[in-house]
XYZ file of C-alpha atoms in Angstrom:
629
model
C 19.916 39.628 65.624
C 23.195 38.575 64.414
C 23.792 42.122 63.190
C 22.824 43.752 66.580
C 25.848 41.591 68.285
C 27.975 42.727 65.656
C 27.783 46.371 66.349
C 28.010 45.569 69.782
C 31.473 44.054 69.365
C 32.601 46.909 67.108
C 31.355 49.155 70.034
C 33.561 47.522 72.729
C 37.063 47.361 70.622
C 36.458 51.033 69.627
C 35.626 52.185 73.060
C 39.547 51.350 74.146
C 40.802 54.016 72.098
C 39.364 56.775 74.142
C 40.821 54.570 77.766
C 44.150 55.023 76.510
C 44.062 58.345 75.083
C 43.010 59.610 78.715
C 45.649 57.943 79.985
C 47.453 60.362 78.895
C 45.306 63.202 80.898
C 44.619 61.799 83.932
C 48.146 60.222 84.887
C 51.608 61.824 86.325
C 53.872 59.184 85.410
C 55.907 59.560 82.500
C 55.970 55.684 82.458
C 52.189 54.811 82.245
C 52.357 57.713 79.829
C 54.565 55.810 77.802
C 53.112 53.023 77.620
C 49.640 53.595 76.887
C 50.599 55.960 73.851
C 52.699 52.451 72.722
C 49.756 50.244 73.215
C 47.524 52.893 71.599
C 49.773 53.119 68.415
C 49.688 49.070 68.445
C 46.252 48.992 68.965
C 44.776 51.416 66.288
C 47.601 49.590 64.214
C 46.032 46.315 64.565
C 42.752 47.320 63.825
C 43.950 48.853 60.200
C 45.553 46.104 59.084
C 42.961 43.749 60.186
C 40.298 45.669 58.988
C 42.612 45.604 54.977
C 42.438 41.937 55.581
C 39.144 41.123 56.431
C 37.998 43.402 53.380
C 40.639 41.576 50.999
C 38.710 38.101 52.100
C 35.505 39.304 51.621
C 35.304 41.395 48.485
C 38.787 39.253 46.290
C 39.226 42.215 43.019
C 38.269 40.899 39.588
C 42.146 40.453 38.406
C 41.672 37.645 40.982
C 39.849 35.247 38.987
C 40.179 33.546 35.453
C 37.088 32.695 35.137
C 33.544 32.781 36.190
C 33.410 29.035 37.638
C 36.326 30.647 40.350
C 33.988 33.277 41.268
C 31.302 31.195 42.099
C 33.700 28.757 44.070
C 34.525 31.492 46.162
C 31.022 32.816 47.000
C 30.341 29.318 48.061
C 33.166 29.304 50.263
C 32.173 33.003 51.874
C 28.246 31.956 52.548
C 29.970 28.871 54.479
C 32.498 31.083 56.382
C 30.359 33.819 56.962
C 27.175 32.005 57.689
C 24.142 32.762 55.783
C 22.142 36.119 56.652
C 19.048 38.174 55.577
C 18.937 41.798 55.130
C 16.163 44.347 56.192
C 13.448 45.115 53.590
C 15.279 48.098 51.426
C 19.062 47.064 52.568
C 20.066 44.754 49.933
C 22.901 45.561 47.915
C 25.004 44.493 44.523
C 28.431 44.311 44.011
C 29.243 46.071 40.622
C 32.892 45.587 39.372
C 35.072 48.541 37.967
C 35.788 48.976 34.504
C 34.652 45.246 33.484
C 35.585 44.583 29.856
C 32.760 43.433 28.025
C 33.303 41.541 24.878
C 30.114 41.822 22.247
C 30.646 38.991 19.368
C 29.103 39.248 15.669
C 26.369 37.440 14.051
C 29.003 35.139 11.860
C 31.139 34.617 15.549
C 28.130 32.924 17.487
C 28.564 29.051 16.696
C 25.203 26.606 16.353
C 24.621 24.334 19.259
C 25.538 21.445 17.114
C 29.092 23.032 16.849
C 29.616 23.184 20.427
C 33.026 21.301 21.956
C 32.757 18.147 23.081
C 32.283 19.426 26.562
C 28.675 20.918 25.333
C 25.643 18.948 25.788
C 24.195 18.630 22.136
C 26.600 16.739 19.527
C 25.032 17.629 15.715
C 25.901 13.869 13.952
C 26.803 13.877 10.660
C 23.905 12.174 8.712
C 21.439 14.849 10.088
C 20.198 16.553 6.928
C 20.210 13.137 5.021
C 18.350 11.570 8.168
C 15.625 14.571 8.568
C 14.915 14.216 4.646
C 14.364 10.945 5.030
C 11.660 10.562 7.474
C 10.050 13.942 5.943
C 10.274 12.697 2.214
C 9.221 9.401 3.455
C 7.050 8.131 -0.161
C 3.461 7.124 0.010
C 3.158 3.563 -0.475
C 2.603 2.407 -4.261
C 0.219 0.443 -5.965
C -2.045 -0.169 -2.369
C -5.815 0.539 -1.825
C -7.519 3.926 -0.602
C -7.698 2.173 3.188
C -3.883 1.212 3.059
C -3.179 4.950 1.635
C -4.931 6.178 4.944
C -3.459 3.817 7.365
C -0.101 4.722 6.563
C -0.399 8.363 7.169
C -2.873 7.115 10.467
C 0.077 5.620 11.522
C 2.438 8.272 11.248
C -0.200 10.698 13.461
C -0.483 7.718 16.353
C 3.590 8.017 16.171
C 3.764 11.678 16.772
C 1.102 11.341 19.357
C 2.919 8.603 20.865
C 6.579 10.667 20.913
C 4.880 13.630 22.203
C 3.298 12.637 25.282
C 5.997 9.690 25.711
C 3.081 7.456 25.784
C 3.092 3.351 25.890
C 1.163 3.196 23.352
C -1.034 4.939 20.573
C -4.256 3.446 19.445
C -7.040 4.662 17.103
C -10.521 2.430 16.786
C -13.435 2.746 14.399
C -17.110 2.374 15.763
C -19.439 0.358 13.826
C -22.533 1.732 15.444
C -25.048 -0.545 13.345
C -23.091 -3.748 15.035
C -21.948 -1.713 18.051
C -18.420 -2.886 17.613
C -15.261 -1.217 18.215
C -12.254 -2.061 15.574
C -8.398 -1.823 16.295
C -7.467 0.178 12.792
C -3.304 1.164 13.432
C -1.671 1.288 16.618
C 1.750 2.429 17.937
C 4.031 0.345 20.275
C 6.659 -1.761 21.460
C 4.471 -4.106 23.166
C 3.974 -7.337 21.104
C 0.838 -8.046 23.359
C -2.123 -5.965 21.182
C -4.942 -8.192 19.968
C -5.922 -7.353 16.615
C -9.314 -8.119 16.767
C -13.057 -6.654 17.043
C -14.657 -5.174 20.403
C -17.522 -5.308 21.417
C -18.920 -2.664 23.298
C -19.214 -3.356 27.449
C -18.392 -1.834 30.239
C -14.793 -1.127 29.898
C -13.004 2.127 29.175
C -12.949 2.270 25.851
C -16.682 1.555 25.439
C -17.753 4.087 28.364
C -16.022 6.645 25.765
C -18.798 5.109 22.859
C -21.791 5.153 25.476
C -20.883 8.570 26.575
C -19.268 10.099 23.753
C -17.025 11.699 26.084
C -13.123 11.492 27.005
C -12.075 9.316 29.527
C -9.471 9.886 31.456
C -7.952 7.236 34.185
C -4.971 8.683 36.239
C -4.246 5.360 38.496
C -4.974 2.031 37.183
C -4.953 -0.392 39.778
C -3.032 -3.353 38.662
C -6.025 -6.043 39.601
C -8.430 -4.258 37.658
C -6.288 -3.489 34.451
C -7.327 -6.605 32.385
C -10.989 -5.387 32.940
C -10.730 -1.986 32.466
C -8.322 -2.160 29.692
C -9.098 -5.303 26.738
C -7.175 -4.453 24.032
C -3.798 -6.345 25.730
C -4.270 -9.964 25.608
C -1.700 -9.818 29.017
C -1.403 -7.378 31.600
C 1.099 -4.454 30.593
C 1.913 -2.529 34.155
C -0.383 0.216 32.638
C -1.246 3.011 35.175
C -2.525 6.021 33.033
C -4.923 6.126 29.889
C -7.045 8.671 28.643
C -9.179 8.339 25.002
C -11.054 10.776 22.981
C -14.326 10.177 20.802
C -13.788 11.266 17.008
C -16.645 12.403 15.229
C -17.457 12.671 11.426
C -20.572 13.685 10.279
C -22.102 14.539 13.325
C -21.802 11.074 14.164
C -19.716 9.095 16.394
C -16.819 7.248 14.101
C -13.796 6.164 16.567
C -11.730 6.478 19.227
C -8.215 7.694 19.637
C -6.456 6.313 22.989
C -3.146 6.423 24.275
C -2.193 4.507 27.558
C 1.384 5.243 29.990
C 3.400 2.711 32.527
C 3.545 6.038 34.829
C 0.631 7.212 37.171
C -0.545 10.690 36.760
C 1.183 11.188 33.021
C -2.144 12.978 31.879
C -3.789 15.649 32.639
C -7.168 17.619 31.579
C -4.967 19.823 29.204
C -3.755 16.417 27.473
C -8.049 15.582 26.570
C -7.634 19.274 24.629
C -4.562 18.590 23.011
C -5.374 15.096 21.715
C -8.851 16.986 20.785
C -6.471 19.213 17.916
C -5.160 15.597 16.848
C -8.525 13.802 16.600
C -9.648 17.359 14.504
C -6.899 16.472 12.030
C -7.531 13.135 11.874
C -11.516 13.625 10.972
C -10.079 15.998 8.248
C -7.998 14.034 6.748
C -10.800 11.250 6.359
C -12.786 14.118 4.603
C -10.087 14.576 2.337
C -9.361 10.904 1.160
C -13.376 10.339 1.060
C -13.204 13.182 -1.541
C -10.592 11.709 -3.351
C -11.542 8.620 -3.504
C -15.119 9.468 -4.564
C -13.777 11.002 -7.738
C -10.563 8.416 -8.287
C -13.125 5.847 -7.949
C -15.707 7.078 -10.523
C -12.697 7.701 -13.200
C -11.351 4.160 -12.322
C -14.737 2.782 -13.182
C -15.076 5.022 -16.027
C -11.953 4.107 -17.693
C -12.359 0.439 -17.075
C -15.588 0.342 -19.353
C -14.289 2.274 -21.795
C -11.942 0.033 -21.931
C -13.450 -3.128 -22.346
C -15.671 -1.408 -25.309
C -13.015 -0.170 -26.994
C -13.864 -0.871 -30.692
C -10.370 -2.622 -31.788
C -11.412 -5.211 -28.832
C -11.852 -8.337 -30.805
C -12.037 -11.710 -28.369
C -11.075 -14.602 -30.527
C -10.882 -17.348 -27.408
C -12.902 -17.602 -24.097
C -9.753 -16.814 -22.692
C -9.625 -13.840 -24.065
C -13.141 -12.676 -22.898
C -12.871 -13.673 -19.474
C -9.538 -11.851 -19.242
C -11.357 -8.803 -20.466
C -14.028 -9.004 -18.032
C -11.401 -9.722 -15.231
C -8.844 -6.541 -16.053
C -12.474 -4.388 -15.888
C -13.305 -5.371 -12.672
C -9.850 -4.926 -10.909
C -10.910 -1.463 -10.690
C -14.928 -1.692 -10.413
C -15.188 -2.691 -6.717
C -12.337 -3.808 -3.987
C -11.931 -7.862 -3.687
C -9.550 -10.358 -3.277
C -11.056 -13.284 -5.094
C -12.916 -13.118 -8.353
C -15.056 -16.146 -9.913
C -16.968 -15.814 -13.312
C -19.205 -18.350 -13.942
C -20.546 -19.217 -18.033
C -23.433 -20.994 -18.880
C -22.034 -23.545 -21.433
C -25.503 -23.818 -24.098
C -24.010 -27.114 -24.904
C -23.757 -28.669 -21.793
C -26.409 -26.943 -20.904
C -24.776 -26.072 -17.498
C -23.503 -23.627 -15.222
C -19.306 -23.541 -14.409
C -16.573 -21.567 -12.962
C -14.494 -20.631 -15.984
C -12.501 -18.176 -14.612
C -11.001 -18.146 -10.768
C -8.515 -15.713 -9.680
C -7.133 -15.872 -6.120
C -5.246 -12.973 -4.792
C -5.017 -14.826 -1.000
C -3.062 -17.937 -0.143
C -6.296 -19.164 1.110
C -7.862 -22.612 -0.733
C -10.614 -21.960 -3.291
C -12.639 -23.565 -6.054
C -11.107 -24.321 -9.154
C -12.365 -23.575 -12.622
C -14.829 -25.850 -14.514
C -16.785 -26.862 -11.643
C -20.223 -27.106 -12.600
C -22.606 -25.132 -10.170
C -25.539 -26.824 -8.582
C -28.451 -24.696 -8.538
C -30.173 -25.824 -5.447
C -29.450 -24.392 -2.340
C -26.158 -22.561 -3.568
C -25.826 -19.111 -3.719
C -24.764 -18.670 -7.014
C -27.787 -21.018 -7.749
C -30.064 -18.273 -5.690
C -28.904 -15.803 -7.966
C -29.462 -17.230 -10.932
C -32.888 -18.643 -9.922
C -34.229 -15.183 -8.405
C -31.889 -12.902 -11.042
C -31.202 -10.747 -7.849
C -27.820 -10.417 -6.667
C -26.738 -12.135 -3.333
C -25.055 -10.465 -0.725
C -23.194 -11.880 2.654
C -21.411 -9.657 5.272
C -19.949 -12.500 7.253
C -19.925 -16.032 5.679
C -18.683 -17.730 8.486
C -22.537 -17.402 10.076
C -23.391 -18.550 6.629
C -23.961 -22.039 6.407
C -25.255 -21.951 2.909
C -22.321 -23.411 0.287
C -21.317 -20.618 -2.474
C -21.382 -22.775 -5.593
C -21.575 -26.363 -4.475
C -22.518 -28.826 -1.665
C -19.103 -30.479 -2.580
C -16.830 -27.887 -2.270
C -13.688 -27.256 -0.130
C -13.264 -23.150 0.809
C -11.110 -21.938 3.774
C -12.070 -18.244 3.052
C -14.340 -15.644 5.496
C -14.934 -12.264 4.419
C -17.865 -10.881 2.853
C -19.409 -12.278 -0.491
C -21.307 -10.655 -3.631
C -22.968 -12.120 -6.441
C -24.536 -10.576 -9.539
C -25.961 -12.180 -12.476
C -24.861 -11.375 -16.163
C -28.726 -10.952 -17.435
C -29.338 -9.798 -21.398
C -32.432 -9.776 -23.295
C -33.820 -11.480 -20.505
C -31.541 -14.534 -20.988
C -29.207 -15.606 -18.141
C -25.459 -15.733 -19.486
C -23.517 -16.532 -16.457
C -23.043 -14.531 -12.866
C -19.856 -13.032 -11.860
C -18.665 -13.366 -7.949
C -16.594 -11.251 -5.693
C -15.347 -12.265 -2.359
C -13.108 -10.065 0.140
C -11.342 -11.032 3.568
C -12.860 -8.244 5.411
C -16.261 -8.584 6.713
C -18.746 -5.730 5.589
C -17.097 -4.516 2.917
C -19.970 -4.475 0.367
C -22.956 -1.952 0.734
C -26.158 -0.948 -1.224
C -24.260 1.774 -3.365
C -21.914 -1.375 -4.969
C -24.612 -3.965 -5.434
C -26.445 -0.818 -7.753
C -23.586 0.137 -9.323
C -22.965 -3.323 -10.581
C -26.087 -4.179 -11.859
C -25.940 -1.289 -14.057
C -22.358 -2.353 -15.149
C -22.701 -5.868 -15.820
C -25.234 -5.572 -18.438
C -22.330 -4.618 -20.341
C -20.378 -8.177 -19.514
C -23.552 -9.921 -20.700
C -23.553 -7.611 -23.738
C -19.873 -8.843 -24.325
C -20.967 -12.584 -23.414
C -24.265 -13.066 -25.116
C -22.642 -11.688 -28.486
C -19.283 -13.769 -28.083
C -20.987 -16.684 -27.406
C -23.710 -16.530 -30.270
C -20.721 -16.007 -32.876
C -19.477 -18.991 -30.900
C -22.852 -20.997 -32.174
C -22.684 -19.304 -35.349
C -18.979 -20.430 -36.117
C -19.719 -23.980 -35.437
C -22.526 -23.740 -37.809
C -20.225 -22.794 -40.819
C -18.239 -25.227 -42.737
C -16.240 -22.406 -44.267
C -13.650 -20.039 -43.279
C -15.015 -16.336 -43.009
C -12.013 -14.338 -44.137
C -10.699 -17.137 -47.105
C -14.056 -18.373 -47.857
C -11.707 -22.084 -47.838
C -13.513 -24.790 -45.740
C -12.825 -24.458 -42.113
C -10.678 -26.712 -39.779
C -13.574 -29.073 -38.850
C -15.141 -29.629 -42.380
C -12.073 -29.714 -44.298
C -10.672 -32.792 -42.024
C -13.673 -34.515 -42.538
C -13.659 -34.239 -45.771
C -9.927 -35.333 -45.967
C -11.150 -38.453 -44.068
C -13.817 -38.831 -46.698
C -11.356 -38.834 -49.386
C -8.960 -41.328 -47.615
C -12.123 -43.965 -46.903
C -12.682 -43.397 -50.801
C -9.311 -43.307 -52.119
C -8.413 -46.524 -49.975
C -11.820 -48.433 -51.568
C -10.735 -47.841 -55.260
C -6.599 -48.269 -54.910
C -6.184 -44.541 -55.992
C -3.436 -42.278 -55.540
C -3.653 -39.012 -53.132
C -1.468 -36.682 -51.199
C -1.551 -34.091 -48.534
C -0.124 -30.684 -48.587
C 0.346 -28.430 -45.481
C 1.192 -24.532 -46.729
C 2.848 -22.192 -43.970
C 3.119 -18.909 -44.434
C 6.853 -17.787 -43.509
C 7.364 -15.699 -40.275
C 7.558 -11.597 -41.352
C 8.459 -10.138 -38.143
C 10.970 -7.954 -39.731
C 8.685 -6.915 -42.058
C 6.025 -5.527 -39.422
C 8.279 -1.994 -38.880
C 7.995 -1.183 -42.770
C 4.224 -1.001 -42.729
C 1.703 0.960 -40.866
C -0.741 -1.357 -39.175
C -0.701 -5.125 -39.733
C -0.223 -5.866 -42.883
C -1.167 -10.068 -42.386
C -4.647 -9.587 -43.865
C -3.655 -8.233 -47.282
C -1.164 -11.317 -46.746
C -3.865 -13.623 -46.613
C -5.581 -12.137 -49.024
C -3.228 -12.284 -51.766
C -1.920 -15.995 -51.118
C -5.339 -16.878 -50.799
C -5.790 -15.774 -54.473
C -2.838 -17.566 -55.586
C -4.113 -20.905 -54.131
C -7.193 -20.667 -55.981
C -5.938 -20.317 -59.191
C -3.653 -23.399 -59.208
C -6.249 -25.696 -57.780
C -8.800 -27.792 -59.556
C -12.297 -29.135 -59.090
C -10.976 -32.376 -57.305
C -8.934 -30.608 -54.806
C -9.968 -29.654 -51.183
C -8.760 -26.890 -49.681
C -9.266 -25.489 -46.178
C -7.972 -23.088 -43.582
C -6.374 -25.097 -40.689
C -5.236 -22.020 -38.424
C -4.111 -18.150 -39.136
C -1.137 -19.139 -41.658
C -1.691 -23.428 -42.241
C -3.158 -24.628 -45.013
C -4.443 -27.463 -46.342
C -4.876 -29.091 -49.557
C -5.797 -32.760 -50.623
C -4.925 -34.411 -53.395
C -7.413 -36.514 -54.804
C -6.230 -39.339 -57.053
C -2.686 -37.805 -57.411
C 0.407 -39.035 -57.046
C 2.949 -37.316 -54.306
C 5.352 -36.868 -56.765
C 2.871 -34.742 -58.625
C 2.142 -32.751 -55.148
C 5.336 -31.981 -54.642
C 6.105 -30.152 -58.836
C 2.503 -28.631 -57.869
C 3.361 -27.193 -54.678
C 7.155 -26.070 -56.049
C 5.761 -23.931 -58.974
C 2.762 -22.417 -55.858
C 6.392 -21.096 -53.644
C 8.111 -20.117 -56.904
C 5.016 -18.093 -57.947
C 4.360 -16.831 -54.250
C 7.848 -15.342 -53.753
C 8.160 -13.639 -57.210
C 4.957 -11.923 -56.485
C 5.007 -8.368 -54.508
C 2.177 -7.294 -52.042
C 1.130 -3.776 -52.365
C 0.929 -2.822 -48.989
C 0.531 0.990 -48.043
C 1.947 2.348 -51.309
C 4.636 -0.123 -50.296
C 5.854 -3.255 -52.244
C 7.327 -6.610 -50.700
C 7.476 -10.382 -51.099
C 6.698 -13.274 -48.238
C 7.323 -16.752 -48.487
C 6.109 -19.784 -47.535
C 6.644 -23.116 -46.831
C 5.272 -26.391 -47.863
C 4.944 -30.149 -46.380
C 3.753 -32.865 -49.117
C 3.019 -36.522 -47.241
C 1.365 -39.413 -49.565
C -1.847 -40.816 -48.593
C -1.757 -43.525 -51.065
C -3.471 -46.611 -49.190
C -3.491 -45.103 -46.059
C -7.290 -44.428 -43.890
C -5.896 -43.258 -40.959
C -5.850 -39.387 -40.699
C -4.297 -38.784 -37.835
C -1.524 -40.605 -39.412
C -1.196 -38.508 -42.293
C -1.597 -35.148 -40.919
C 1.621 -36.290 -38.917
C 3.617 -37.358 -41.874
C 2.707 -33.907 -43.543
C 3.474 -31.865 -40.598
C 6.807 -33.862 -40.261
C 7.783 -32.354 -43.615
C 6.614 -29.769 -43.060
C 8.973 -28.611 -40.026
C 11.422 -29.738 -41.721
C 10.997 -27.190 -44.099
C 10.903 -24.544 -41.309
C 13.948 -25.994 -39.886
C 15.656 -25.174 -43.286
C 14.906 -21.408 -42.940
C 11.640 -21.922 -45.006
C 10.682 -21.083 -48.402
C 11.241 -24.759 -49.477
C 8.776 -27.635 -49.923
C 9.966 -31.214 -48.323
C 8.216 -34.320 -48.891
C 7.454 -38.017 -46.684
């Protein structure tokens, strides 16, 4: 309609042209003639130049404008002048410039986003690169556990899926359908609200996702309701949107993956398929690590009994064995307290002789003798069967004694250290997290601790057998325990008849320096060869034993300390002027020497002070000397 009235004006001003052209026919008078051919020349004058006008305002020519921004300014200001309009199907139109200069830049002229002015809307910061290789070099944890190796790449997923659907929070559960018990694994928040703790399954969201094995998706949460419908706040968030998938492994229903929003309607159906490509990647990656950790495991088990067989083993101290056993099991089976209990054959009684505590928790300590009735070390050892306890806090039954003081719940394993049918002790394992031990372990270890009670029953019968001897296996001199009882012999006898007597302490020097020359350890042929020089210097009255690795001792038996001290000079002389053969290799050691009289004394203790006394002070001299009390 607008463009009907328009033509009708145009009509109207045109149709005066042809009035005062016939003017000019149909009049006399040379006045009226006049005149209408000068308001005919104004007229048609007018319209030209308005017409140049109106077409200059409406159509401006490109040399016009600087820029495009002008342009635009000026078709806003012509759609408010001119009103707005719509054109007839098939009348529309474009304006197409003359001989517009287009300007076509190269491949090296087009500048990055991130080099854009300030006026752009993207500023590239400096650190990028350095930042970007950071968070996708980002190092595996060291030194951690197979479950803390898949946390921390769970936890980078629940980030991503957090980011990417600007979620409140990302959440992944496992199902523990014999207990029917949902378990917060590694969330994704800023909410300090989450309770880390078990679930079980009711009639909230998350378990309608278990009962169904379906998603569930909840568009507008009603703010009365959300402390029912959602549990695993321990306070009201604002939460208006959640939606959680079911993950499966093995056929079999294994956890959840949830993420929850502050906005109403932020998911959608096409957000239950997308989070169904992460949960896919997330049951493949469990695949993966369960490979891997099948085979790490068996090589870590492998290696650790090698290890503890290896033939140079040689356990010379308890200490020794039960450090052994301890180092082998780090890599057996997961746990974060380890006991080993020994039967003692002289006491007669079972004890904690090794304890090691990874937790800050309070535990037994060692030597704490285990009562065998109703204990569960004393089940074990009664029934020979291993014990086994998924939760002890519903166990009221004490672990070793009625007596005892433990601040630890977890789970709890047992197995006894059986040979030749003979109990030798049971060794104990203990983690904080419930149900960590299954069927698979318990076999496992009752195949591997026969080789403890191997280890055990043939440490502790050389044990019985050393205390048996009186002499020294490797010098064939009397050992520590019968040579100072025969030195107390001596003094009770010496003292009775007003004899003479001395004691001599022999050292053999340090040789550290020595150690690089040889291949091996060349202390043995040491030994050996200062043995034999000892022997041939001392006589039938003398009594000579082997106190520790280099001490010696030697009593004089109605000799004077004077004497002792010429004997034991010419023994250093003759020890340093003779060379060791050693690996087609020559050398000479040293030792040192301690002489104390015994002369009217009884008291041992006494005299092996006085000896040792001059002895160090020997040592203190730089050795090879003898020194005298």
């Amino acid at each position: 309609m607008p463009f009907l009235n328009r033509n009708k004006k145009r009509i109207f001003i045109f149709l005066l042209i042809p009035l005062l052209s016939a003017v000019q026919f149909f009049t006399e008078d040379i006045v009226l003639r006049i005149l209408a051919a000068v308001l005919l020349v104004i007229y048609v004058g007018f319209i030209i130049f308005l017409r140049d006008s109106v077409r200059q305002e409406e159509y401006p020519s490109e040399t016009d404008y600087d820029n495009e921004a002008d342009l635009e300014q000026d078709e806003d200001v012509e759609a408010e002048s001119h009103g707005e309009f719509d054109t007839d199907y098939g009348e529309d139109f474009k304006i197409v410039s003359k001989n517009r200069n287009i300007e076509v830049s190269s491949y090296g002229e087009v500048t990055g986003a991130g080099d854009r002015s300030s006026s752009g809307s993207y500023f590239k910061p400096p650190d990028l690169k350095e930042t970007f290789a950071k968070i996708a070099n980002e190092k595996l944890p060291e030194n951690v556990s197979h479950d803390e190796h898949f946390g921390f790449i769970l936890e980078k997923i629940l980030s991503v899926v957090k980011e990417s659907y600007m979620a409140h929070a990302a959440l992944f559960f496992w199902y523990n359908k014999r207990k029917d018990m949902l378990a917060l694994e590694k969330y994704v928040t800023n909410s300090g609200d989450i309770i880390l703790q078990k679930f079980e399954v009711e009639d909230d969201v998350l378990s309608k996702i278990v009962k169904k094995e379906e998603p569930e998706l909840l568009t507008d949460v009603l703010e009365k309701v959300e402390a029912d419908v959602i549990r695993y706040y321990s306070k009201p968030q604002g939460i208006k949107s959640f939606i959680g998938v079911p993950l499966y492994y093995g056929d079999q229903l294994a956890g959840v993956l949830a993420i929850d929003s502050k906005i109403q309607d932020a998911f959608g159906i096409e957000t239950i398929y997308s989070l169904g490509r992460f949960v896919r990647v997330i049951s493949s990656i469990i695949s993966l690590f369960d490979e891997k950790f099948a085979d790490t495991q068996a090589d870590q088990r492998l290696r650790s009994l090698l290890n503890v067989l290896s033939t140079d083993k040689k356990f010379e101290t308890e200490h020794e064995l039960y450090m052994a056993i301890e180092n082998s099991v780090k890599s057996l089976i997961n746990w974060d307290v380890f006991a080993f209990i020994n039967y003692s054959p002289l006491d007669q009684k079972f004890k904690t002789s090794k304890i090691t505590n990874k937790t800050s928790l309070k535990y037994v300590g060692e030597n704490l003798e285990v009562e065998l009735k109703g204990t569960l070390i004393g089940k074990t050892i009664i029934t020979g069967q291993p014990v086994k306890v998924d939760d002890t806090t519903l166990n009221e039954t004490p672990r070793y004694a009625k007596s005892e003081d433990v601040t630890f719940d977890g789970s709890f394993l047992a197995v006894p250290l059986i040979y030749d049918e003979q109990y030798y002790g049971v060794i104990c394992f203990e983690s904080l997290k419930k149900a960590v031990y299954n069927q698979s372990d318990i076999e496992f270890l009752k195949k591997a601790t026969k080789i403890f009670a191997y280890l055990v029953y043939a440490y502790s019968t050389q044990s019985v057998l050393k205390s048996l001897l009186a002499l020294d296996v490797e010098t064939k001199f009397l050992n520590k325990k019968s040579f100072l009882k025969s030195v107390r012999l001596e003094l009770a006898k010496s003292a009775q008849l007003e004899i003479p007597g001395a004691l001599v302490l022999i050292q053999i020097d340090n040789f550290l320096e020595e150690n690089s020359l040889f291949e091996g350890d060349p202390f043995p042929k040491v030994v050996q060869s200062i043995t034999e020089m000892i022997k041939e210097e001392v006589g039938e009255f003398n009594h000579i034993g082997r106190i520790d690795d280099k001490l010696f001792g030697l009593y004089f038996f109605n000799t004077h300390s004077k004497e002792a001290f010429l004997w034991s000079e010419k023994l250093r002389t003759k020890i340093v002027r003779k060379p060791v053969e050693i690996s087609t290799k020559q050398t000479t050691f040293t030792v040192s020497i301690g002489v104390a009289n015994t002369t009217n004394k009884t008291n041992l203790e006494e005299v092996l002070y006085d000896a040792e006394l001059a002895l160090n002070k020997a040592v203190e001299k730089g050795g090879n000397q003898v020194k005298s009390i």
